[in-house]
Amino acid sequence: MLPYDYQLSLMTGAFYSFDHALEKLNAAYSFIGVTEHLGASLQHLRRSHGLAELTEHRENTGTKTKAAEDIPDAVRNLVGEKSRNDTRLHQLVSRCYS
């Protein structure tokens, strides 16, 4: 029951193409960060918005992760298919912070 591009839809509402979603993001948000690059995202937010120093806080990060190879290919393919634009946005924004 996974909807298509769930995260991007939450951020933009309905969109008809990836470019349209980017236009809506640009109009609605002044900042988008990436959890995997939290420190760099926070520094960009601080600089771009004239904020005081921001500190990264880590809590309940956990130690167990499910190995990717333990996820069945059918599930991996379904999630990939239904999250194609979510993945594109994540990759695009991640390049800004890596």
PDB file of N, CA and C in Angstrom:
ATOM      1  N   MET A   1       0.819  -1.206   0.000  1.00  0.00           N
ATOM      2  CA  MET A   1       0.000   0.000   0.000  1.00  0.00           C
ATOM      3  C   MET A   1       0.862   1.270   0.000  1.00  0.00           C
ATOM      4  N   LEU A   2       2.131   1.141  -0.301  1.00  0.00           N
ATOM      5  CA  LEU A   2       3.026   2.292  -0.356  1.00  0.00           C
ATOM      6  C   LEU A   2       2.615   3.202  -1.513  1.00  0.00           C
ATOM      7  N   PRO A   3       2.305   4.473  -1.217  1.00  0.00           N
ATOM      8  CA  PRO A   3       1.952   5.396  -2.302  1.00  0.00           C
ATOM      9  C   PRO A   3       3.207   5.803  -3.092  1.00  0.00           C
ATOM     10  N   TYR A   4       3.013   6.324  -4.275  1.00  0.00           N
ATOM     11  CA  TYR A   4       4.133   6.802  -5.077  1.00  0.00           C
ATOM     12  C   TYR A   4       4.709   8.080  -4.482  1.00  0.00           C
ATOM     13  N   ASP A   5       6.031   8.141  -4.411  1.00  0.00           N
ATOM     14  CA  ASP A   5       6.770   9.344  -3.997  1.00  0.00           C
ATOM     15  C   ASP A   5       6.163   9.997  -2.760  1.00  0.00           C
ATOM     16  N   TYR A   6       6.032   9.215  -1.727  1.00  0.00           N
ATOM     17  CA  TYR A   6       5.356   9.642  -0.507  1.00  0.00           C
ATOM     18  C   TYR A   6       5.988  10.901   0.107  1.00  0.00           C
ATOM     19  N   GLN A   7       7.298  10.911   0.262  1.00  0.00           N
ATOM     20  CA  GLN A   7       7.957  12.054   0.898  1.00  0.00           C
ATOM     21  C   GLN A   7       7.806  13.325   0.060  1.00  0.00           C
ATOM     22  N   LEU A   8       8.032  13.230  -1.211  1.00  0.00           N
ATOM     23  CA  LEU A   8       7.925  14.398  -2.085  1.00  0.00           C
ATOM     24  C   LEU A   8       6.488  14.910  -2.121  1.00  0.00           C
ATOM     25  N   SER A   9       5.533  13.997  -2.114  1.00  0.00           N
ATOM     26  CA  SER A   9       4.123  14.403  -2.097  1.00  0.00           C
ATOM     27  C   SER A   9       3.761  15.119  -0.804  1.00  0.00           C
ATOM     28  N   LEU A  10       4.342  14.673   0.312  1.00  0.00           N
ATOM     29  CA  LEU A  10       4.096  15.368   1.579  1.00  0.00           C
ATOM     30  C   LEU A  10       4.631  16.796   1.533  1.00  0.00           C
ATOM     31  N   MET A  11       5.751  16.979   0.862  1.00  0.00           N
ATOM     32  CA  MET A  11       6.385  18.298   0.808  1.00  0.00           C
ATOM     33  C   MET A  11       5.723  19.235  -0.193  1.00  0.00           C
ATOM     34  N   THR A  12       5.191  18.691  -1.293  1.00  0.00           N
ATOM     35  CA  THR A  12       4.712  19.562  -2.371  1.00  0.00           C
ATOM     36  C   THR A  12       3.220  19.460  -2.651  1.00  0.00           C
ATOM     37  N   GLY A  13       2.585  18.412  -2.172  1.00  0.00           N
ATOM     38  CA  GLY A  13       1.231  18.123  -2.623  1.00  0.00           C
ATOM     39  C   GLY A  13       1.324  17.456  -3.983  1.00  0.00           C
ATOM     40  N   ALA A  14       0.262  17.504  -4.738  1.00  0.00           N
ATOM     41  CA  ALA A  14       0.247  16.855  -6.051  1.00  0.00           C
ATOM     42  C   ALA A  14       1.230  17.539  -7.004  1.00  0.00           C
ATOM     43  N   PHE A  15       1.895  16.733  -7.811  1.00  0.00           N
ATOM     44  CA  PHE A  15       2.787  17.259  -8.842  1.00  0.00           C
ATOM     45  C   PHE A  15       2.697  16.342 -10.053  1.00  0.00           C
ATOM     46  N   TYR A  16       2.968  16.883 -11.236  1.00  0.00           N
ATOM     47  CA  TYR A  16       2.814  16.097 -12.450  1.00  0.00           C
ATOM     48  C   TYR A  16       4.135  15.686 -13.081  1.00  0.00           C
ATOM     49  N   SER A  17       5.249  16.220 -12.593  1.00  0.00           N
ATOM     50  CA  SER A  17       6.569  15.813 -13.074  1.00  0.00           C
ATOM     51  C   SER A  17       7.589  16.167 -11.997  1.00  0.00           C
ATOM     52  N   PHE A  18       8.769  15.616 -12.115  1.00  0.00           N
ATOM     53  CA  PHE A  18       9.819  15.932 -11.152  1.00  0.00           C
ATOM     54  C   PHE A  18      10.167  17.416 -11.204  1.00  0.00           C
ATOM     55  N   ASP A  19      10.243  17.975 -12.396  1.00  0.00           N
ATOM     56  CA  ASP A  19      10.535  19.410 -12.531  1.00  0.00           C
ATOM     57  C   ASP A  19       9.452  20.258 -11.874  1.00  0.00           C
ATOM     58  N   HIS A  20       8.201  19.845 -12.014  1.00  0.00           N
ATOM     59  CA  HIS A  20       7.106  20.570 -11.375  1.00  0.00           C
ATOM     60  C   HIS A  20       7.254  20.496  -9.853  1.00  0.00           C
ATOM     61  N   ALA A  21       7.621  19.339  -9.337  1.00  0.00           N
ATOM     62  CA  ALA A  21       7.837  19.194  -7.893  1.00  0.00           C
ATOM     63  C   ALA A  21       8.969  20.108  -7.431  1.00  0.00           C
ATOM     64  N   LEU A  22      10.049  20.191  -8.218  1.00  0.00           N
ATOM     65  CA  LEU A  22      11.160  21.088  -7.855  1.00  0.00           C
ATOM     66  C   LEU A  22      10.716  22.540  -7.832  1.00  0.00           C
ATOM     67  N   GLU A  23       9.887  22.936  -8.790  1.00  0.00           N
ATOM     68  CA  GLU A  23       9.352  24.310  -8.806  1.00  0.00           C
ATOM     69  C   GLU A  23       8.550  24.579  -7.537  1.00  0.00           C
ATOM     70  N   LYS A  24       7.718  23.615  -7.154  1.00  0.00           N
ATOM     71  CA  LYS A  24       6.901  23.788  -5.950  1.00  0.00           C
ATOM     72  C   LYS A  24       7.772  23.827  -4.698  1.00  0.00           C
ATOM     73  N   LEU A  25       8.806  23.002  -4.645  1.00  0.00           N
ATOM     74  CA  LEU A  25       9.726  23.033  -3.510  1.00  0.00           C
ATOM     75  C   LEU A  25      10.427  24.387  -3.417  1.00  0.00           C
ATOM     76  N   ASN A  26      10.889  24.874  -4.550  1.00  0.00           N
ATOM     77  CA  ASN A  26      11.585  26.153  -4.589  1.00  0.00           C
ATOM     78  C   ASN A  26      10.691  27.298  -4.121  1.00  0.00           C
ATOM     79  N   ALA A  27       9.411  27.230  -4.448  1.00  0.00           N
ATOM     80  CA  ALA A  27       8.474  28.278  -4.053  1.00  0.00           C
ATOM     81  C   ALA A  27       8.097  28.190  -2.577  1.00  0.00           C
ATOM     82  N   ALA A  28       8.130  26.990  -2.010  1.00  0.00           N
ATOM     83  CA  ALA A  28       7.621  26.796  -0.653  1.00  0.00           C
ATOM     84  C   ALA A  28       8.695  26.719   0.428  1.00  0.00           C
ATOM     85  N   TYR A  29       9.917  26.339   0.062  1.00  0.00           N
ATOM     86  CA  TYR A  29      10.951  26.090   1.072  1.00  0.00           C
ATOM     87  C   TYR A  29      12.174  26.957   0.822  1.00  0.00           C
ATOM     88  N   SER A  30      12.754  27.443   1.883  1.00  0.00           N
ATOM     89  CA  SER A  30      14.009  28.184   1.770  1.00  0.00           C
ATOM     90  C   SER A  30      15.192  27.313   2.142  1.00  0.00           C
ATOM     91  N   PHE A  31      14.927  26.102   2.602  1.00  0.00           N
ATOM     92  CA  PHE A  31      16.002  25.193   3.005  1.00  0.00           C
ATOM     93  C   PHE A  31      15.501  23.753   2.963  1.00  0.00           C
ATOM     94  N   ILE A  32      16.330  22.856   2.461  1.00  0.00           N
ATOM     95  CA  ILE A  32      16.091  21.417   2.544  1.00  0.00           C
ATOM     96  C   ILE A  32      17.411  20.782   2.936  1.00  0.00           C
ATOM     97  N   GLY A  33      17.408  20.042   4.013  1.00  0.00           N
ATOM     98  CA  GLY A  33      18.611  19.361   4.479  1.00  0.00           C
ATOM     99  C   GLY A  33      18.501  17.869   4.268  1.00  0.00           C
ATOM    100  N   VAL A  34      19.587  17.177   4.601  1.00  0.00           N
ATOM    101  CA  VAL A  34      19.656  15.731   4.455  1.00  0.00           C
ATOM    102  C   VAL A  34      20.173  15.144   5.763  1.00  0.00           C
ATOM    103  N   THR A  35      19.459  14.196   6.299  1.00  0.00           N
ATOM    104  CA  THR A  35      19.825  13.595   7.578  1.00  0.00           C
ATOM    105  C   THR A  35      21.226  13.009   7.550  1.00  0.00           C
ATOM    106  N   GLU A  36      21.589  12.335   6.462  1.00  0.00           N
ATOM    107  CA  GLU A  36      22.912  11.711   6.389  1.00  0.00           C
ATOM    108  C   GLU A  36      24.043  12.727   6.423  1.00  0.00           C
ATOM    109  N   HIS A  37      23.735  13.960   6.124  1.00  0.00           N
ATOM    110  CA  HIS A  37      24.722  15.049   6.166  1.00  0.00           C
ATOM    111  C   HIS A  37      24.183  16.152   7.082  1.00  0.00           C
ATOM    112  N   LEU A  38      23.763  15.739   8.265  1.00  0.00           N
ATOM    113  CA  LEU A  38      23.098  16.684   9.170  1.00  0.00           C
ATOM    114  C   LEU A  38      23.991  17.862   9.525  1.00  0.00           C
ATOM    115  N   GLY A  39      25.241  17.612   9.871  1.00  0.00           N
ATOM    116  CA  GLY A  39      26.141  18.703  10.236  1.00  0.00           C
ATOM    117  C   GLY A  39      26.288  19.729   9.127  1.00  0.00           C
ATOM    118  N   ALA A  40      26.538  19.270   7.910  1.00  0.00           N
ATOM    119  CA  ALA A  40      26.683  20.175   6.769  1.00  0.00           C
ATOM    120  C   ALA A  40      25.361  20.880   6.463  1.00  0.00           C
ATOM    121  N   SER A  41      24.249  20.162   6.606  1.00  0.00           N
ATOM    122  CA  SER A  41      22.934  20.771   6.377  1.00  0.00           C
ATOM    123  C   SER A  41      22.686  21.893   7.382  1.00  0.00           C
ATOM    124  N   LEU A  42      23.002  21.644   8.643  1.00  0.00           N
ATOM    125  CA  LEU A  42      22.800  22.669   9.673  1.00  0.00           C
ATOM    126  C   LEU A  42      23.689  23.883   9.439  1.00  0.00           C
ATOM    127  N   GLN A  43      24.920  23.656   9.003  1.00  0.00           N
ATOM    128  CA  GLN A  43      25.815  24.784   8.726  1.00  0.00           C
ATOM    129  C   GLN A  43      25.290  25.620   7.573  1.00  0.00           C
ATOM    130  N   HIS A  44      24.771  24.964   6.548  1.00  0.00           N
ATOM    131  CA  HIS A  44      24.189  25.705   5.425  1.00  0.00           C
ATOM    132  C   HIS A  44      22.964  26.500   5.879  1.00  0.00           C
ATOM    133  N   LEU A  45      22.118  25.872   6.683  1.00  0.00           N
ATOM    134  CA  LEU A  45      20.935  26.568   7.210  1.00  0.00           C
ATOM    135  C   LEU A  45      21.357  27.792   8.016  1.00  0.00           C
ATOM    136  N   ARG A  46      22.351  27.627   8.863  1.00  0.00           N
ATOM    137  CA  ARG A  46      22.838  28.748   9.692  1.00  0.00           C
ATOM    138  C   ARG A  46      23.332  29.890   8.811  1.00  0.00           C
ATOM    139  N   ARG A  47      24.194  29.570   7.866  1.00  0.00           N
ATOM    140  CA  ARG A  47      24.760  30.620   6.998  1.00  0.00           C
ATOM    141  C   ARG A  47      23.703  31.261   6.112  1.00  0.00           C
ATOM    142  N   SER A  48      22.851  30.456   5.499  1.00  0.00           N
ATOM    143  CA  SER A  48      21.888  30.986   4.531  1.00  0.00           C
ATOM    144  C   SER A  48      20.762  31.777   5.179  1.00  0.00           C
ATOM    145  N   HIS A  49      20.517  31.547   6.463  1.00  0.00           N
ATOM    146  CA  HIS A  49      19.415  32.223   7.131  1.00  0.00           C
ATOM    147  C   HIS A  49      19.876  33.156   8.248  1.00  0.00           C
ATOM    148  N   GLY A  50      21.194  33.375   8.341  1.00  0.00           N
ATOM    149  CA  GLY A  50      21.737  34.306   9.327  1.00  0.00           C
ATOM    150  C   GLY A  50      21.461  33.902  10.762  1.00  0.00           C
ATOM    151  N   LEU A  51      21.557  32.625  11.047  1.00  0.00           N
ATOM    152  CA  LEU A  51      21.276  32.120  12.393  1.00  0.00           C
ATOM    153  C   LEU A  51      22.546  32.011  13.217  1.00  0.00           C
ATOM    154  N   ALA A  52      22.365  31.953  14.517  1.00  0.00           N
ATOM    155  CA  ALA A  52      23.486  31.705  15.420  1.00  0.00           C
ATOM    156  C   ALA A  52      23.940  30.261  15.222  1.00  0.00           C
ATOM    157  N   GLU A  53      25.056  29.928  15.840  1.00  0.00           N
ATOM    158  CA  GLU A  53      25.603  28.573  15.716  1.00  0.00           C
ATOM    159  C   GLU A  53      24.551  27.520  16.052  1.00  0.00           C
ATOM    160  N   LEU A  54      24.468  26.501  15.224  1.00  0.00           N
ATOM    161  CA  LEU A  54      23.549  25.385  15.442  1.00  0.00           C
ATOM    162  C   LEU A  54      24.376  24.148  15.762  1.00  0.00           C
ATOM    163  N   THR A  55      23.954  23.409  16.750  1.00  0.00           N
ATOM    164  CA  THR A  55      24.692  22.206  17.098  1.00  0.00           C
ATOM    165  C   THR A  55      23.888  20.965  16.737  1.00  0.00           C
ATOM    166  N   GLU A  56      24.611  19.969  16.309  1.00  0.00           N
ATOM    167  CA  GLU A  56      24.002  18.699  15.942  1.00  0.00           C
ATOM    168  C   GLU A  56      23.765  17.897  17.216  1.00  0.00           C
ATOM    169  N   HIS A  57      22.557  17.424  17.392  1.00  0.00           N
ATOM    170  CA  HIS A  57      22.202  16.633  18.569  1.00  0.00           C
ATOM    171  C   HIS A  57      21.830  15.231  18.116  1.00  0.00           C
ATOM    172  N   ARG A  58      22.493  14.237  18.676  1.00  0.00           N
ATOM    173  CA  ARG A  58      22.198  12.846  18.314  1.00  0.00           C
ATOM    174  C   ARG A  58      21.623  12.143  19.536  1.00  0.00           C
ATOM    175  N   GLU A  59      20.470  11.553  19.331  1.00  0.00           N
ATOM    176  CA  GLU A  59      19.810  10.825  20.401  1.00  0.00           C
ATOM    177  C   GLU A  59      19.088   9.637  19.799  1.00  0.00           C
ATOM    178  N   ASN A  60      19.128   8.517  20.491  1.00  0.00           N
ATOM    179  CA  ASN A  60      18.411   7.329  20.063  1.00  0.00           C
ATOM    180  C   ASN A  60      18.770   6.950  18.624  1.00  0.00           C
ATOM    181  N   THR A  61      20.065   6.921  18.328  1.00  0.00           N
ATOM    182  CA  THR A  61      20.496   6.616  16.971  1.00  0.00           C
ATOM    183  C   THR A  61      20.476   5.124  16.691  1.00  0.00           C
ATOM    184  N   GLY A  62      20.433   4.307  17.712  1.00  0.00           N
ATOM    185  CA  GLY A  62      20.353   2.861  17.526  1.00  0.00           C
ATOM    186  C   GLY A  62      21.654   2.275  17.017  1.00  0.00           C
ATOM    187  N   THR A  63      21.772   0.980  17.147  1.00  0.00           N
ATOM    188  CA  THR A  63      22.988   0.307  16.694  1.00  0.00           C
ATOM    189  C   THR A  63      22.698  -0.808  15.709  1.00  0.00           C
ATOM    190  N   LYS A  64      21.462  -1.248  15.644  1.00  0.00           N
ATOM    191  CA  LYS A  64      21.112  -2.332  14.733  1.00  0.00           C
ATOM    192  C   LYS A  64      20.533  -1.773  13.439  1.00  0.00           C
ATOM    193  N   THR A  65      21.024  -2.295  12.344  1.00  0.00           N
ATOM    194  CA  THR A  65      20.441  -1.958  11.053  1.00  0.00           C
ATOM    195  C   THR A  65      20.196  -3.258  10.304  1.00  0.00           C
ATOM    196  N   LYS A  66      19.185  -3.271   9.522  1.00  0.00           N
ATOM    197  CA  LYS A  66      18.887  -4.453   8.715  1.00  0.00           C
ATOM    198  C   LYS A  66      19.767  -4.387   7.480  1.00  0.00           C
ATOM    199  N   ALA A  67      20.509  -5.441   7.264  1.00  0.00           N
ATOM    200  CA  ALA A  67      21.398  -5.489   6.106  1.00  0.00           C
ATOM    201  C   ALA A  67      20.578  -5.444   4.825  1.00  0.00           C
ATOM    202  N   ALA A  68      21.024  -4.656   3.880  1.00  0.00           N
ATOM    203  CA  ALA A  68      20.316  -4.516   2.605  1.00  0.00           C
ATOM    204  C   ALA A  68      20.123  -5.866   1.925  1.00  0.00           C
ATOM    205  N   GLU A  69      21.084  -6.739   2.076  1.00  0.00           N
ATOM    206  CA  GLU A  69      20.954  -8.051   1.421  1.00  0.00           C
ATOM    207  C   GLU A  69      19.870  -8.920   2.053  1.00  0.00           C
ATOM    208  N   ASP A  70      19.395  -8.548   3.249  1.00  0.00           N
ATOM    209  CA  ASP A  70      18.313  -9.285   3.892  1.00  0.00           C
ATOM    210  C   ASP A  70      16.933  -8.883   3.374  1.00  0.00           C
ATOM    211  N   ILE A  71      16.869  -7.810   2.618  1.00  0.00           N
ATOM    212  CA  ILE A  71      15.589  -7.345   2.074  1.00  0.00           C
ATOM    213  C   ILE A  71      15.349  -8.051   0.745  1.00  0.00           C
ATOM    214  N   PRO A  72      14.219  -8.724   0.603  1.00  0.00           N
ATOM    215  CA  PRO A  72      13.952  -9.437  -0.653  1.00  0.00           C
ATOM    216  C   PRO A  72      13.957  -8.498  -1.855  1.00  0.00           C
ATOM    217  N   ASP A  73      14.445  -9.007  -2.976  1.00  0.00           N
ATOM    218  CA  ASP A  73      14.516  -8.205  -4.202  1.00  0.00           C
ATOM    219  C   ASP A  73      13.156  -7.651  -4.607  1.00  0.00           C
ATOM    220  N   ALA A  74      12.096  -8.430  -4.425  1.00  0.00           N
ATOM    221  CA  ALA A  74      10.756  -7.962  -4.804  1.00  0.00           C
ATOM    222  C   ALA A  74      10.371  -6.720  -4.002  1.00  0.00           C
ATOM    223  N   VAL A  75      10.698  -6.711  -2.716  1.00  0.00           N
ATOM    224  CA  VAL A  75      10.394  -5.556  -1.865  1.00  0.00           C
ATOM    225  C   VAL A  75      11.268  -4.379  -2.266  1.00  0.00           C
ATOM    226  N   ARG A  76      12.540  -4.619  -2.464  1.00  0.00           N
ATOM    227  CA  ARG A  76      13.477  -3.559  -2.867  1.00  0.00           C
ATOM    228  C   ARG A  76      13.021  -2.934  -4.192  1.00  0.00           C
ATOM    229  N   ASN A  77      12.617  -3.760  -5.146  1.00  0.00           N
ATOM    230  CA  ASN A  77      12.163  -3.254  -6.449  1.00  0.00           C
ATOM    231  C   ASN A  77      10.875  -2.449  -6.326  1.00  0.00           C
ATOM    232  N   LEU A  78       9.940  -2.909  -5.512  1.00  0.00           N
ATOM    233  CA  LEU A  78       8.674  -2.200  -5.323  1.00  0.00           C
ATOM    234  C   LEU A  78       8.907  -0.832  -4.689  1.00  0.00           C
ATOM    235  N   VAL A  79       9.711  -0.799  -3.645  1.00  0.00           N
ATOM    236  CA  VAL A  79      10.011   0.480  -2.984  1.00  0.00           C
ATOM    237  C   VAL A  79      10.739   1.406  -3.957  1.00  0.00           C
ATOM    238  N   GLY A  80      11.693   0.878  -4.702  1.00  0.00           N
ATOM    239  CA  GLY A  80      12.415   1.695  -5.683  1.00  0.00           C
ATOM    240  C   GLY A  80      11.501   2.272  -6.740  1.00  0.00           C
ATOM    241  N   GLU A  81      10.571   1.447  -7.219  1.00  0.00           N
ATOM    242  CA  GLU A  81       9.625   1.898  -8.244  1.00  0.00           C
ATOM    243  C   GLU A  81       8.701   2.981  -7.701  1.00  0.00           C
ATOM    244  N   LYS A  82       8.215   2.803  -6.491  1.00  0.00           N
ATOM    245  CA  LYS A  82       7.250   3.744  -5.926  1.00  0.00           C
ATOM    246  C   LYS A  82       7.912   4.980  -5.317  1.00  0.00           C
ATOM    247  N   SER A  83       9.233   4.984  -5.226  1.00  0.00           N
ATOM    248  CA  SER A  83       9.954   6.106  -4.615  1.00  0.00           C
ATOM    249  C   SER A  83      10.949   6.743  -5.579  1.00  0.00           C
ATOM    250  N   ARG A  84      10.708   6.589  -6.850  1.00  0.00           N
ATOM    251  CA  ARG A  84      11.670   7.056  -7.851  1.00  0.00           C
ATOM    252  C   ARG A  84      11.988   8.548  -7.708  1.00  0.00           C
ATOM    253  N   ASN A  85      10.976   9.389  -7.602  1.00  0.00           N
ATOM    254  CA  ASN A  85      11.226  10.836  -7.476  1.00  0.00           C
ATOM    255  C   ASN A  85      11.713  11.212  -6.091  1.00  0.00           C
ATOM    256  N   ASP A  86      11.289  10.489  -5.054  1.00  0.00           N
ATOM    257  CA  ASP A  86      11.855  10.696  -3.716  1.00  0.00           C
ATOM    258  C   ASP A  86      13.362  10.469  -3.766  1.00  0.00           C
ATOM    259  N   THR A  87      13.763   9.394  -4.430  1.00  0.00           N
ATOM    260  CA  THR A  87      15.185   9.064  -4.550  1.00  0.00           C
ATOM    261  C   THR A  87      15.926  10.122  -5.351  1.00  0.00           C
ATOM    262  N   ARG A  88      15.327  10.596  -6.434  1.00  0.00           N
ATOM    263  CA  ARG A  88      15.963  11.644  -7.243  1.00  0.00           C
ATOM    264  C   ARG A  88      16.195  12.908  -6.414  1.00  0.00           C
ATOM    265  N   LEU A  89      15.194  13.301  -5.626  1.00  0.00           N
ATOM    266  CA  LEU A  89      15.350  14.492  -4.787  1.00  0.00           C
ATOM    267  C   LEU A  89      16.438  14.270  -3.747  1.00  0.00           C
ATOM    268  N   HIS A  90      16.440  13.115  -3.108  1.00  0.00           N
ATOM    269  CA  HIS A  90      17.455  12.824  -2.100  1.00  0.00           C
ATOM    270  C   HIS A  90      18.855  12.883  -2.697  1.00  0.00           C
ATOM    271  N   GLN A  91      19.043  12.305  -3.872  1.00  0.00           N
ATOM    272  CA  GLN A  91      20.336  12.332  -4.522  1.00  0.00           C
ATOM    273  C   GLN A  91      20.752  13.758  -4.891  1.00  0.00           C
ATOM    274  N   LEU A  92      19.818  14.533  -5.385  1.00  0.00           N
ATOM    275  CA  LEU A  92      20.094  15.919  -5.778  1.00  0.00           C
ATOM    276  C   LEU A  92      20.522  16.757  -4.577  1.00  0.00           C
ATOM    277  N   VAL A  93      19.757  16.691  -3.506  1.00  0.00           N
ATOM    278  CA  VAL A  93      20.065  17.488  -2.316  1.00  0.00           C
ATOM    279  C   VAL A  93      21.324  16.973  -1.635  1.00  0.00           C
ATOM    280  N   SER A  94      21.540  15.670  -1.619  1.00  0.00           N
ATOM    281  CA  SER A  94      22.729  15.095  -0.990  1.00  0.00           C
ATOM    282  C   SER A  94      24.006  15.628  -1.632  1.00  0.00           C
ATOM    283  N   ARG A  95      23.977  15.837  -2.935  1.00  0.00           N
ATOM    284  CA  ARG A  95      25.173  16.363  -3.626  1.00  0.00           C
ATOM    285  C   ARG A  95      25.555  17.749  -3.118  1.00  0.00           C
ATOM    286  N   CYS A  96      24.602  18.487  -2.594  1.00  0.00           N
ATOM    287  CA  CYS A  96      24.897  19.819  -2.061  1.00  0.00           C
ATOM    288  C   CYS A  96      25.702  19.740  -0.769  1.00  0.00           C
ATOM    289  N   TYR A  97      25.617  18.634  -0.062  1.00  0.00           N
ATOM    290  CA  TYR A  97      26.223  18.528   1.269  1.00  0.00           C
ATOM    291  C   TYR A  97      27.354  17.525   1.362  1.00  0.00           C
ATOM    292  N   SER A  98      27.637  16.800   0.304  1.00  0.00           N
ATOM    293  CA  SER A  98      28.687  15.776   0.399  1.00  0.00           C
ATOM    294  C   SER A  98      30.037  16.322  -0.063  1.00  0.00           C
TER     295      SER A  98
END
